[in-house]
Amino acid sequence: MRGLDYRWIEALDAVISQRGFERAAEHLCITQSAVSQRIKQLEKLMAQPMLVREQPPRPTPAGQKMLGLYRRVRLLEQELLPEITPDDSSQPLSVSLATNADSLATWLLPALSPLLKSRRIALNLLVEDEARTLGKLRSGEVVGAISMEASSLPGCMADYLGRVDFLCVASPDFANKYFAGGVTRDRLLAAPGVAFDQHDDMHERFIHQHFNLPLGSVMTHTVRSSEAFVRMAVEGIAYCLIPRIQIQQELDSGLLVNVTPEIFLTRRMYWHHWALESGVLTELSQRLTAYARNVLPQ
């Protein structure tokens, strides 16, 4: 865009990341007045506000898009400059990805491991429910996201990764205590389950769909850890919906049993990323998709 000065967007980014004008000024080594002036110049050019001036400040929807552009440019600079000036290789390439907890607990790190060992990359993983990870890509916070959404954002691509089958499991003792006569509506009302966070309704929707229990009628613990889901099930604290890929060993050894063997929940996963990628980002997408397609059912 003609007249766009990236120092203006840099100031916007600093105010958001540093959570205020004073710290942004210190970060950029300029005055608070200069920070404010740069953001005002950006808002004048775009003819709309870029920043909600509250504490802490937050970007407007237009500001989020501008920050997404800025971070993409910064990433391209980080990738290109070492090729032009090889002596300046001290700074790592910063790469932010959004992932769901289940992918992180199972296949994501093995998929990225060869790249992280061979390249100087500072990886930043933002963990969200798979229904909400795409928002991080939309806002420009990340360069790629693992999501259950099949439709891609404008300027992005969505590559199919595979299928994740969630089984309803519990320890043998828990199953004998609560489900000795089978899984029924009355027994589900007494048995505790697990949700990832306050937004995670997968467990309740599974119960509602297959056992016609109203949403909000079952007891659930809230635990923001995929690994803790497995531990809570193994310890006999709750029954859980857990990806088969994550608990195959526990199923084979008898530590966990499938309490609803006739029914399970399936989610299809996609890798969302920019349509125009190069260098490390291209390699990252290729490694991630190839590994996922090898370990996830198609």
PDB file of C-alpha atoms in Angstrom:
ATOM      1  CA  MET A   1       0.000   0.000   0.000  1.00  0.00           C
ATOM      2  CA  ARG A   2       1.366   3.409  -1.014  1.00  0.00           C
ATOM      3  CA  GLY A   3       2.443   5.469   1.966  1.00  0.00           C
ATOM      4  CA  LEU A   4       2.443   2.601   4.476  1.00  0.00           C
ATOM      5  CA  ASP A   5       5.322   2.941   6.926  1.00  0.00           C
ATOM      6  CA  TYR A   6       6.095  -0.282   8.769  1.00  0.00           C
ATOM      7  CA  ARG A   7       7.395   1.715  11.726  1.00  0.00           C
ATOM      8  CA  TRP A   8       3.780   2.672  12.373  1.00  0.00           C
ATOM      9  CA  ILE A   9       2.712  -0.980  12.537  1.00  0.00           C
ATOM     10  CA  GLU A  10       5.794  -1.758  14.613  1.00  0.00           C
ATOM     11  CA  ALA A  11       4.539   0.768  17.165  1.00  0.00           C
ATOM     12  CA  LEU A  12       1.091  -0.860  17.154  1.00  0.00           C
ATOM     13  CA  ASP A  13       2.657  -4.282  17.629  1.00  0.00           C
ATOM     14  CA  ALA A  14       4.806  -2.997  20.510  1.00  0.00           C
ATOM     15  CA  VAL A  15       1.826  -1.435  22.320  1.00  0.00           C
ATOM     16  CA  ILE A  16      -0.075  -4.733  22.099  1.00  0.00           C
ATOM     17  CA  SER A  17       2.845  -7.025  23.006  1.00  0.00           C
ATOM     18  CA  GLN A  18       4.142  -4.748  25.784  1.00  0.00           C
ATOM     19  CA  ARG A  19       0.596  -4.078  27.076  1.00  0.00           C
ATOM     20  CA  GLY A  20       0.894  -0.300  27.098  1.00  0.00           C
ATOM     21  CA  PHE A  21       2.403   2.840  25.571  1.00  0.00           C
ATOM     22  CA  GLU A  22       5.085   3.402  28.208  1.00  0.00           C
ATOM     23  CA  ARG A  23       6.606  -0.055  27.911  1.00  0.00           C
ATOM     24  CA  ALA A  24       6.260   0.093  24.120  1.00  0.00           C
ATOM     25  CA  ALA A  25       8.282   3.300  24.089  1.00  0.00           C
ATOM     26  CA  GLU A  26      10.981   1.687  26.224  1.00  0.00           C
ATOM     27  CA  HIS A  27      10.996  -1.356  23.969  1.00  0.00           C
ATOM     28  CA  LEU A  28      11.396   0.755  20.823  1.00  0.00           C
ATOM     29  CA  CYS A  29      13.760   3.268  22.464  1.00  0.00           C
ATOM     30  CA  ILE A  30      11.574   6.219  21.513  1.00  0.00           C
ATOM     31  CA  THR A  31       9.243   8.531  23.439  1.00  0.00           C
ATOM     32  CA  GLN A  32       5.634   7.737  24.310  1.00  0.00           C
ATOM     33  CA  SER A  33       4.627  10.696  22.175  1.00  0.00           C
ATOM     34  CA  ALA A  34       6.416   9.162  19.186  1.00  0.00           C
ATOM     35  CA  VAL A  35       4.647   5.838  19.722  1.00  0.00           C
ATOM     36  CA  SER A  36       1.288   7.572  19.880  1.00  0.00           C
ATOM     37  CA  GLN A  37       2.064   9.666  16.820  1.00  0.00           C
ATOM     38  CA  ARG A  38       3.051   6.637  14.737  1.00  0.00           C
ATOM     39  CA  ILE A  39      -0.189   4.836  15.555  1.00  0.00           C
ATOM     40  CA  LYS A  40      -2.206   7.980  14.771  1.00  0.00           C
ATOM     41  CA  GLN A  41      -0.461   8.221  11.388  1.00  0.00           C
ATOM     42  CA  LEU A  42      -1.425   4.605  10.663  1.00  0.00           C
ATOM     43  CA  GLU A  43      -5.027   5.275  11.684  1.00  0.00           C
ATOM     44  CA  LYS A  44      -5.106   8.393   9.518  1.00  0.00           C
ATOM     45  CA  LEU A  45      -3.851   6.461   6.492  1.00  0.00           C
ATOM     46  CA  MET A  46      -6.332   3.614   7.018  1.00  0.00           C
ATOM     47  CA  ALA A  47      -9.157   6.018   7.964  1.00  0.00           C
ATOM     48  CA  GLN A  48     -10.172   3.872  10.931  1.00  0.00           C
ATOM     49  CA  PRO A  49      -8.946   3.089  14.455  1.00  0.00           C
ATOM     50  CA  MET A  50      -6.281   0.418  14.859  1.00  0.00           C
ATOM     51  CA  LEU A  51      -6.309   0.293  18.634  1.00  0.00           C
ATOM     52  CA  VAL A  52      -8.867   0.122  21.439  1.00  0.00           C
ATOM     53  CA  ARG A  53      -7.293   2.405  24.012  1.00  0.00           C
ATOM     54  CA  GLU A  54      -8.125   0.594  27.218  1.00  0.00           C
ATOM     55  CA  GLN A  55      -5.949  -1.207  29.753  1.00  0.00           C
ATOM     56  CA  PRO A  56      -4.391  -3.291  28.434  1.00  0.00           C
ATOM     57  CA  PRO A  57      -4.759  -1.941  24.876  1.00  0.00           C
ATOM     58  CA  ARG A  58      -6.105  -4.327  22.258  1.00  0.00           C
ATOM     59  CA  PRO A  59      -6.264  -4.146  18.471  1.00  0.00           C
ATOM     60  CA  THR A  60      -9.456  -3.463  16.562  1.00  0.00           C
ATOM     61  CA  PRO A  61     -10.418  -6.011  13.841  1.00  0.00           C
ATOM     62  CA  ALA A  62      -8.612  -3.789  11.308  1.00  0.00           C
ATOM     63  CA  GLY A  63      -5.646  -3.573  13.677  1.00  0.00           C
ATOM     64  CA  GLN A  64      -5.521  -7.364  13.934  1.00  0.00           C
ATOM     65  CA  LYS A  65      -5.306  -7.643  10.147  1.00  0.00           C
ATOM     66  CA  MET A  66      -2.536  -5.041  10.075  1.00  0.00           C
ATOM     67  CA  LEU A  67      -0.617  -6.952  12.748  1.00  0.00           C
ATOM     68  CA  GLY A  68      -1.031 -10.144  10.734  1.00  0.00           C
ATOM     69  CA  LEU A  69       0.503  -8.418   7.712  1.00  0.00           C
ATOM     70  CA  TYR A  70       3.353  -7.037   9.826  1.00  0.00           C
ATOM     71  CA  ARG A  71       4.193 -10.406  11.377  1.00  0.00           C
ATOM     72  CA  ARG A  72       4.192 -12.083   7.986  1.00  0.00           C
ATOM     73  CA  VAL A  73       6.600  -9.458   6.672  1.00  0.00           C
ATOM     74  CA  ARG A  74       8.824  -9.864   9.727  1.00  0.00           C
ATOM     75  CA  LEU A  75       8.896 -13.615   9.272  1.00  0.00           C
ATOM     76  CA  LEU A  76       9.841 -13.270   5.612  1.00  0.00           C
ATOM     77  CA  GLU A  77      12.580 -10.815   6.596  1.00  0.00           C
ATOM     78  CA  GLN A  78      13.928 -13.217   9.206  1.00  0.00           C
ATOM     79  CA  GLU A  79      14.047 -15.966   6.632  1.00  0.00           C
ATOM     80  CA  LEU A  80      15.527 -13.918   3.782  1.00  0.00           C
ATOM     81  CA  LEU A  81      18.153 -11.756   5.473  1.00  0.00           C
ATOM     82  CA  PRO A  82      20.445 -14.606   6.624  1.00  0.00           C
ATOM     83  CA  GLU A  83      20.576 -15.797   2.993  1.00  0.00           C
ATOM     84  CA  ILE A  84      21.734 -12.355   1.875  1.00  0.00           C
ATOM     85  CA  THR A  85      24.024 -11.733   4.853  1.00  0.00           C
ATOM     86  CA  PRO A  86      25.151 -15.198   6.018  1.00  0.00           C
ATOM     87  CA  ASP A  87      27.329 -13.784   8.788  1.00  0.00           C
ATOM     88  CA  ASP A  88      24.236 -12.536  10.612  1.00  0.00           C
ATOM     89  CA  SER A  89      22.918 -15.941  11.732  1.00  0.00           C
ATOM     90  CA  SER A  90      22.629 -15.309  15.464  1.00  0.00           C
ATOM     91  CA  GLN A  91      18.911 -14.526  15.474  1.00  0.00           C
ATOM     92  CA  PRO A  92      16.583 -17.548  15.363  1.00  0.00           C
ATOM     93  CA  LEU A  93      13.571 -17.640  13.064  1.00  0.00           C
ATOM     94  CA  SER A  94      10.475 -17.117  15.209  1.00  0.00           C
ATOM     95  CA  VAL A  95       7.564 -19.354  14.179  1.00  0.00           C
ATOM     96  CA  SER A  96       4.196 -19.353  15.966  1.00  0.00           C
ATOM     97  CA  LEU A  97       1.664 -22.156  15.439  1.00  0.00           C
ATOM     98  CA  ALA A  98      -1.779 -22.834  16.896  1.00  0.00           C
ATOM     99  CA  THR A  99      -2.524 -26.420  17.868  1.00  0.00           C
ATOM    100  CA  ASN A 100      -5.041 -28.396  19.849  1.00  0.00           C
ATOM    101  CA  ALA A 101      -3.801 -30.195  22.958  1.00  0.00           C
ATOM    102  CA  ASP A 102      -4.403 -33.692  21.565  1.00  0.00           C
ATOM    103  CA  SER A 103      -2.192 -33.145  18.515  1.00  0.00           C
ATOM    104  CA  LEU A 104       0.508 -31.683  20.729  1.00  0.00           C
ATOM    105  CA  ALA A 105       0.336 -34.681  23.073  1.00  0.00           C
ATOM    106  CA  THR A 106       0.614 -37.240  20.259  1.00  0.00           C
ATOM    107  CA  TRP A 107       2.098 -36.564  16.825  1.00  0.00           C
ATOM    108  CA  LEU A 108       2.934 -32.850  16.396  1.00  0.00           C
ATOM    109  CA  LEU A 109       6.352 -32.698  18.083  1.00  0.00           C
ATOM    110  CA  PRO A 110       7.665 -35.871  16.384  1.00  0.00           C
ATOM    111  CA  ALA A 111       6.534 -34.350  13.081  1.00  0.00           C
ATOM    112  CA  LEU A 112       8.483 -31.128  13.689  1.00  0.00           C
ATOM    113  CA  SER A 113      11.463 -32.663  15.491  1.00  0.00           C
ATOM    114  CA  PRO A 114      13.751 -33.099  12.426  1.00  0.00           C
ATOM    115  CA  LEU A 115      13.155 -29.491  11.371  1.00  0.00           C
ATOM    116  CA  LEU A 116      13.721 -28.093  14.861  1.00  0.00           C
ATOM    117  CA  LYS A 117      16.986 -30.042  15.130  1.00  0.00           C
ATOM    118  CA  SER A 118      18.311 -28.937  11.742  1.00  0.00           C
ATOM    119  CA  ARG A 119      17.173 -25.291  11.675  1.00  0.00           C
ATOM    120  CA  ARG A 120      17.563 -22.438  14.153  1.00  0.00           C
ATOM    121  CA  ILE A 121      13.867 -21.946  14.930  1.00  0.00           C
ATOM    122  CA  ALA A 122      12.248 -20.461  18.031  1.00  0.00           C
ATOM    123  CA  LEU A 123       8.925 -22.306  18.137  1.00  0.00           C
ATOM    124  CA  ASN A 124       5.929 -20.711  19.864  1.00  0.00           C
ATOM    125  CA  LEU A 125       2.937 -23.039  20.291  1.00  0.00           C
ATOM    126  CA  LEU A 126      -0.463 -21.571  21.179  1.00  0.00           C
ATOM    127  CA  VAL A 127      -2.721 -24.323  22.538  1.00  0.00           C
ATOM    128  CA  GLU A 128      -6.460 -23.981  21.976  1.00  0.00           C
ATOM    129  CA  ASP A 129      -9.430 -26.240  21.326  1.00  0.00           C
ATOM    130  CA  GLU A 130      -9.412 -27.430  17.699  1.00  0.00           C
ATOM    131  CA  ALA A 131     -12.624 -25.478  17.113  1.00  0.00           C
ATOM    132  CA  ARG A 132     -10.886 -22.196  18.011  1.00  0.00           C
ATOM    133  CA  THR A 133      -7.313 -22.489  16.697  1.00  0.00           C
ATOM    134  CA  LEU A 134      -8.258 -20.964  13.346  1.00  0.00           C
ATOM    135  CA  GLY A 135      -8.978 -17.671  15.084  1.00  0.00           C
ATOM    136  CA  LYS A 136      -5.269 -17.363  15.871  1.00  0.00           C
ATOM    137  CA  LEU A 137      -4.418 -17.572  12.162  1.00  0.00           C
ATOM    138  CA  ARG A 138      -7.191 -15.149  11.289  1.00  0.00           C
ATOM    139  CA  SER A 139      -5.842 -12.585  13.759  1.00  0.00           C
ATOM    140  CA  GLY A 140      -2.267 -12.944  12.495  1.00  0.00           C
ATOM    141  CA  GLU A 141      -0.939 -14.363  15.766  1.00  0.00           C
ATOM    142  CA  VAL A 142       0.315 -17.543  14.075  1.00  0.00           C
ATOM    143  CA  VAL A 143       1.514 -18.679  10.649  1.00  0.00           C
ATOM    144  CA  GLY A 144      -0.355 -21.976  10.749  1.00  0.00           C
ATOM    145  CA  ALA A 145      -3.092 -23.744  12.700  1.00  0.00           C
ATOM    146  CA  ILE A 146      -4.313 -27.291  13.231  1.00  0.00           C
ATOM    147  CA  SER A 147      -8.100 -27.142  13.074  1.00  0.00           C
ATOM    148  CA  MET A 148     -11.233 -29.236  12.565  1.00  0.00           C
ATOM    149  CA  GLU A 149     -12.490 -26.585  10.093  1.00  0.00           C
ATOM    150  CA  ALA A 150     -12.280 -27.737   6.471  1.00  0.00           C
ATOM    151  CA  SER A 151     -12.789 -24.344   4.796  1.00  0.00           C
ATOM    152  CA  SER A 152      -9.700 -22.186   4.388  1.00  0.00           C
ATOM    153  CA  LEU A 153      -9.371 -18.475   5.141  1.00  0.00           C
ATOM    154  CA  PRO A 154      -8.779 -15.999   2.280  1.00  0.00           C
ATOM    155  CA  GLY A 155      -5.147 -16.218   1.188  1.00  0.00           C
ATOM    156  CA  CYS A 156      -4.657 -19.511   3.030  1.00  0.00           C
ATOM    157  CA  MET A 157      -4.831 -23.235   2.289  1.00  0.00           C
ATOM    158  CA  ALA A 158      -6.347 -26.106   4.286  1.00  0.00           C
ATOM    159  CA  ASP A 159      -4.555 -29.456   3.886  1.00  0.00           C
ATOM    160  CA  TYR A 160      -6.334 -32.564   5.138  1.00  0.00           C
ATOM    161  CA  LEU A 161      -4.319 -34.360   7.832  1.00  0.00           C
ATOM    162  CA  GLY A 162      -6.449 -37.317   8.834  1.00  0.00           C
ATOM    163  CA  ARG A 163      -9.105 -38.609  11.165  1.00  0.00           C
ATOM    164  CA  VAL A 164      -8.986 -38.621  14.976  1.00  0.00           C
ATOM    165  CA  ASP A 165     -11.258 -41.153  16.676  1.00  0.00           C
ATOM    166  CA  PHE A 166     -12.190 -40.318  20.276  1.00  0.00           C
ATOM    167  CA  LEU A 167     -13.071 -43.296  22.469  1.00  0.00           C
ATOM    168  CA  CYS A 168     -15.075 -43.081  25.691  1.00  0.00           C
ATOM    169  CA  VAL A 169     -12.779 -44.814  28.184  1.00  0.00           C
ATOM    170  CA  ALA A 170     -12.319 -45.427  31.909  1.00  0.00           C
ATOM    171  CA  SER A 171     -10.266 -47.577  34.237  1.00  0.00           C
ATOM    172  CA  PRO A 172     -11.630 -51.095  34.905  1.00  0.00           C
ATOM    173  CA  ASP A 173     -12.428 -50.143  38.528  1.00  0.00           C
ATOM    174  CA  PHE A 174     -14.281 -46.995  37.442  1.00  0.00           C
ATOM    175  CA  ALA A 175     -16.219 -48.967  34.829  1.00  0.00           C
ATOM    176  CA  ASN A 176     -17.212 -51.595  37.401  1.00  0.00           C
ATOM    177  CA  LYS A 177     -18.314 -48.912  39.878  1.00  0.00           C
ATOM    178  CA  TYR A 178     -20.405 -46.788  37.533  1.00  0.00           C
ATOM    179  CA  PHE A 179     -21.133 -48.872  34.448  1.00  0.00           C
ATOM    180  CA  ALA A 180     -21.328 -52.468  35.698  1.00  0.00           C
ATOM    181  CA  GLY A 181     -24.722 -52.879  34.071  1.00  0.00           C
ATOM    182  CA  GLY A 182     -23.758 -50.894  30.980  1.00  0.00           C
ATOM    183  CA  VAL A 183     -23.694 -47.191  30.153  1.00  0.00           C
ATOM    184  CA  THR A 184     -27.150 -45.720  30.720  1.00  0.00           C
ATOM    185  CA  ARG A 185     -28.619 -42.258  31.184  1.00  0.00           C
ATOM    186  CA  ASP A 186     -29.005 -42.695  34.943  1.00  0.00           C
ATOM    187  CA  ARG A 187     -25.453 -43.991  35.390  1.00  0.00           C
ATOM    188  CA  LEU A 188     -24.021 -41.136  33.313  1.00  0.00           C
ATOM    189  CA  LEU A 189     -25.726 -38.632  35.611  1.00  0.00           C
ATOM    190  CA  ALA A 190     -23.750 -40.086  38.511  1.00  0.00           C
ATOM    191  CA  ALA A 191     -20.375 -40.585  36.827  1.00  0.00           C
ATOM    192  CA  PRO A 192     -17.870 -37.673  36.532  1.00  0.00           C
ATOM    193  CA  GLY A 193     -16.381 -36.829  33.145  1.00  0.00           C
ATOM    194  CA  VAL A 194     -13.741 -34.337  31.952  1.00  0.00           C
ATOM    195  CA  ALA A 195     -13.753 -31.194  29.785  1.00  0.00           C
ATOM    196  CA  PHE A 196     -10.704 -29.286  28.521  1.00  0.00           C
ATOM    197  CA  ASP A 197     -12.009 -25.822  29.443  1.00  0.00           C
ATOM    198  CA  GLN A 198     -15.225 -23.840  29.777  1.00  0.00           C
ATOM    199  CA  HIS A 199     -15.607 -23.727  25.978  1.00  0.00           C
ATOM    200  CA  ASP A 200     -15.172 -27.482  25.462  1.00  0.00           C
ATOM    201  CA  ASP A 201     -18.577 -29.080  24.967  1.00  0.00           C
ATOM    202  CA  MET A 202     -17.419 -32.190  23.083  1.00  0.00           C
ATOM    203  CA  HIS A 203     -18.060 -34.482  26.071  1.00  0.00           C
ATOM    204  CA  GLU A 204     -21.541 -33.116  26.752  1.00  0.00           C
ATOM    205  CA  ARG A 205     -22.548 -33.178  23.085  1.00  0.00           C
ATOM    206  CA  PHE A 206     -21.396 -36.799  22.819  1.00  0.00           C
ATOM    207  CA  ILE A 207     -23.590 -37.714  25.813  1.00  0.00           C
ATOM    208  CA  HIS A 208     -26.488 -35.644  24.479  1.00  0.00           C
ATOM    209  CA  GLN A 209     -26.312 -37.196  21.010  1.00  0.00           C
ATOM    210  CA  HIS A 210     -26.088 -40.830  22.064  1.00  0.00           C
ATOM    211  CA  PHE A 211     -27.930 -40.871  25.404  1.00  0.00           C
ATOM    212  CA  ASN A 212     -30.321 -37.920  25.058  1.00  0.00           C
ATOM    213  CA  LEU A 213     -29.113 -36.171  28.199  1.00  0.00           C
ATOM    214  CA  PRO A 214     -29.625 -32.368  28.246  1.00  0.00           C
ATOM    215  CA  LEU A 215     -26.540 -30.214  27.885  1.00  0.00           C
ATOM    216  CA  GLY A 216     -25.252 -29.153  31.305  1.00  0.00           C
ATOM    217  CA  SER A 217     -26.760 -32.127  33.128  1.00  0.00           C
ATOM    218  CA  VAL A 218     -23.590 -34.190  33.668  1.00  0.00           C
ATOM    219  CA  MET A 219     -20.734 -33.554  36.096  1.00  0.00           C
ATOM    220  CA  THR A 220     -17.378 -32.701  34.515  1.00  0.00           C
ATOM    221  CA  HIS A 221     -13.944 -31.844  35.818  1.00  0.00           C
ATOM    222  CA  THR A 222     -12.115 -29.098  33.891  1.00  0.00           C
ATOM    223  CA  VAL A 223      -8.491 -29.907  33.045  1.00  0.00           C
ATOM    224  CA  ARG A 224      -6.481 -27.987  30.429  1.00  0.00           C
ATOM    225  CA  SER A 225      -4.116 -30.842  29.656  1.00  0.00           C
ATOM    226  CA  SER A 226      -4.503 -33.717  27.222  1.00  0.00           C
ATOM    227  CA  GLU A 227      -2.006 -35.804  29.179  1.00  0.00           C
ATOM    228  CA  ALA A 228      -4.012 -35.184  32.375  1.00  0.00           C
ATOM    229  CA  PHE A 229      -7.115 -36.604  30.671  1.00  0.00           C
ATOM    230  CA  VAL A 230      -5.289 -39.920  30.342  1.00  0.00           C
ATOM    231  CA  ARG A 231      -3.994 -39.780  33.918  1.00  0.00           C
ATOM    232  CA  MET A 232      -7.466 -39.040  35.317  1.00  0.00           C
ATOM    233  CA  ALA A 233      -8.923 -41.976  33.429  1.00  0.00           C
ATOM    234  CA  VAL A 234      -6.124 -44.365  34.448  1.00  0.00           C
ATOM    235  CA  GLU A 235      -6.413 -43.261  38.088  1.00  0.00           C
ATOM    236  CA  GLY A 236     -10.148 -43.981  38.078  1.00  0.00           C
ATOM    237  CA  ILE A 237     -11.135 -40.355  38.713  1.00  0.00           C
ATOM    238  CA  ALA A 238     -13.343 -39.944  35.644  1.00  0.00           C
ATOM    239  CA  TYR A 239     -14.318 -41.349  32.288  1.00  0.00           C
ATOM    240  CA  CYS A 240     -12.993 -39.427  29.285  1.00  0.00           C
ATOM    241  CA  LEU A 241     -13.189 -38.981  25.533  1.00  0.00           C
ATOM    242  CA  ILE A 242      -9.578 -39.508  24.427  1.00  0.00           C
ATOM    243  CA  PRO A 243      -8.053 -40.030  20.951  1.00  0.00           C
ATOM    244  CA  ARG A 244      -7.356 -43.687  20.228  1.00  0.00           C
ATOM    245  CA  ILE A 245      -3.849 -42.777  19.024  1.00  0.00           C
ATOM    246  CA  GLN A 246      -3.063 -41.414  22.487  1.00  0.00           C
ATOM    247  CA  ILE A 247      -4.175 -44.426  24.552  1.00  0.00           C
ATOM    248  CA  GLN A 248      -3.585 -47.494  22.370  1.00  0.00           C
ATOM    249  CA  GLN A 249      -0.955 -48.788  24.808  1.00  0.00           C
ATOM    250  CA  GLU A 250      -3.268 -48.327  27.816  1.00  0.00           C
ATOM    251  CA  LEU A 251      -6.059 -50.137  25.957  1.00  0.00           C
ATOM    252  CA  ASP A 252      -3.775 -53.011  24.986  1.00  0.00           C
ATOM    253  CA  SER A 253      -2.470 -53.393  28.553  1.00  0.00           C
ATOM    254  CA  GLY A 254      -5.920 -53.188  30.150  1.00  0.00           C
ATOM    255  CA  LEU A 255      -5.252 -49.983  32.091  1.00  0.00           C
ATOM    256  CA  LEU A 256      -8.216 -48.480  30.227  1.00  0.00           C
ATOM    257  CA  VAL A 257     -11.360 -50.010  28.769  1.00  0.00           C
ATOM    258  CA  ASN A 258     -13.709 -48.679  26.117  1.00  0.00           C
ATOM    259  CA  VAL A 259     -17.020 -48.277  27.945  1.00  0.00           C
ATOM    260  CA  THR A 260     -19.011 -47.540  24.757  1.00  0.00           C
ATOM    261  CA  PRO A 261     -17.413 -49.915  22.217  1.00  0.00           C
ATOM    262  CA  GLU A 262     -20.259 -49.510  19.737  1.00  0.00           C
ATOM    263  CA  ILE A 263     -20.009 -45.712  19.528  1.00  0.00           C
ATOM    264  CA  PHE A 264     -17.195 -43.195  19.235  1.00  0.00           C
ATOM    265  CA  LEU A 265     -16.643 -39.635  18.051  1.00  0.00           C
ATOM    266  CA  THR A 266     -14.638 -38.727  14.955  1.00  0.00           C
ATOM    267  CA  ARG A 267     -13.065 -35.402  14.036  1.00  0.00           C
ATOM    268  CA  ARG A 268     -11.270 -34.699  10.774  1.00  0.00           C
ATOM    269  CA  MET A 269      -8.255 -32.451  11.147  1.00  0.00           C
ATOM    270  CA  TYR A 270      -6.731 -29.903   8.750  1.00  0.00           C
ATOM    271  CA  TRP A 271      -3.522 -27.892   8.558  1.00  0.00           C
ATOM    272  CA  HIS A 272      -4.274 -24.252   7.720  1.00  0.00           C
ATOM    273  CA  HIS A 273      -1.411 -22.098   6.447  1.00  0.00           C
ATOM    274  CA  TRP A 274      -0.632 -19.261   4.069  1.00  0.00           C
ATOM    275  CA  ALA A 275      -1.028 -20.082   0.400  1.00  0.00           C
ATOM    276  CA  LEU A 276       2.255 -18.318  -0.425  1.00  0.00           C
ATOM    277  CA  GLU A 277       5.048 -19.892   1.600  1.00  0.00           C
ATOM    278  CA  SER A 278       8.751 -20.372   1.027  1.00  0.00           C
ATOM    279  CA  GLY A 279      11.819 -21.808   2.670  1.00  0.00           C
ATOM    280  CA  VAL A 280      11.380 -23.015   6.226  1.00  0.00           C
ATOM    281  CA  LEU A 281       7.604 -22.531   6.231  1.00  0.00           C
ATOM    282  CA  THR A 282       7.217 -24.699   3.147  1.00  0.00           C
ATOM    283  CA  GLU A 283       9.375 -27.401   4.713  1.00  0.00           C
ATOM    284  CA  LEU A 284       7.416 -27.152   7.957  1.00  0.00           C
ATOM    285  CA  SER A 285       4.082 -27.624   6.175  1.00  0.00           C
ATOM    286  CA  GLN A 286       5.411 -30.556   4.151  1.00  0.00           C
ATOM    287  CA  ARG A 287       6.838 -32.353   7.184  1.00  0.00           C
ATOM    288  CA  LEU A 288       3.763 -31.742   9.306  1.00  0.00           C
ATOM    289  CA  THR A 289       1.246 -32.963   6.727  1.00  0.00           C
ATOM    290  CA  ALA A 290       3.312 -35.973   5.646  1.00  0.00           C
ATOM    291  CA  TYR A 291       3.818 -37.164   9.222  1.00  0.00           C
ATOM    292  CA  ALA A 292       0.172 -36.652  10.197  1.00  0.00           C
ATOM    293  CA  ARG A 293      -1.080 -38.553   7.162  1.00  0.00           C
ATOM    294  CA  ASN A 294       1.231 -41.420   8.064  1.00  0.00           C
ATOM    295  CA  VAL A 295       0.025 -41.792  11.671  1.00  0.00           C
ATOM    296  CA  LEU A 296      -3.633 -40.702  11.490  1.00  0.00           C
ATOM    297  CA  PRO A 297      -6.347 -42.824   9.854  1.00  0.00           C
ATOM    298  CA  GLN A 298      -7.436 -41.375   6.551  1.00  0.00           C
TER     299      GLN A 298
END
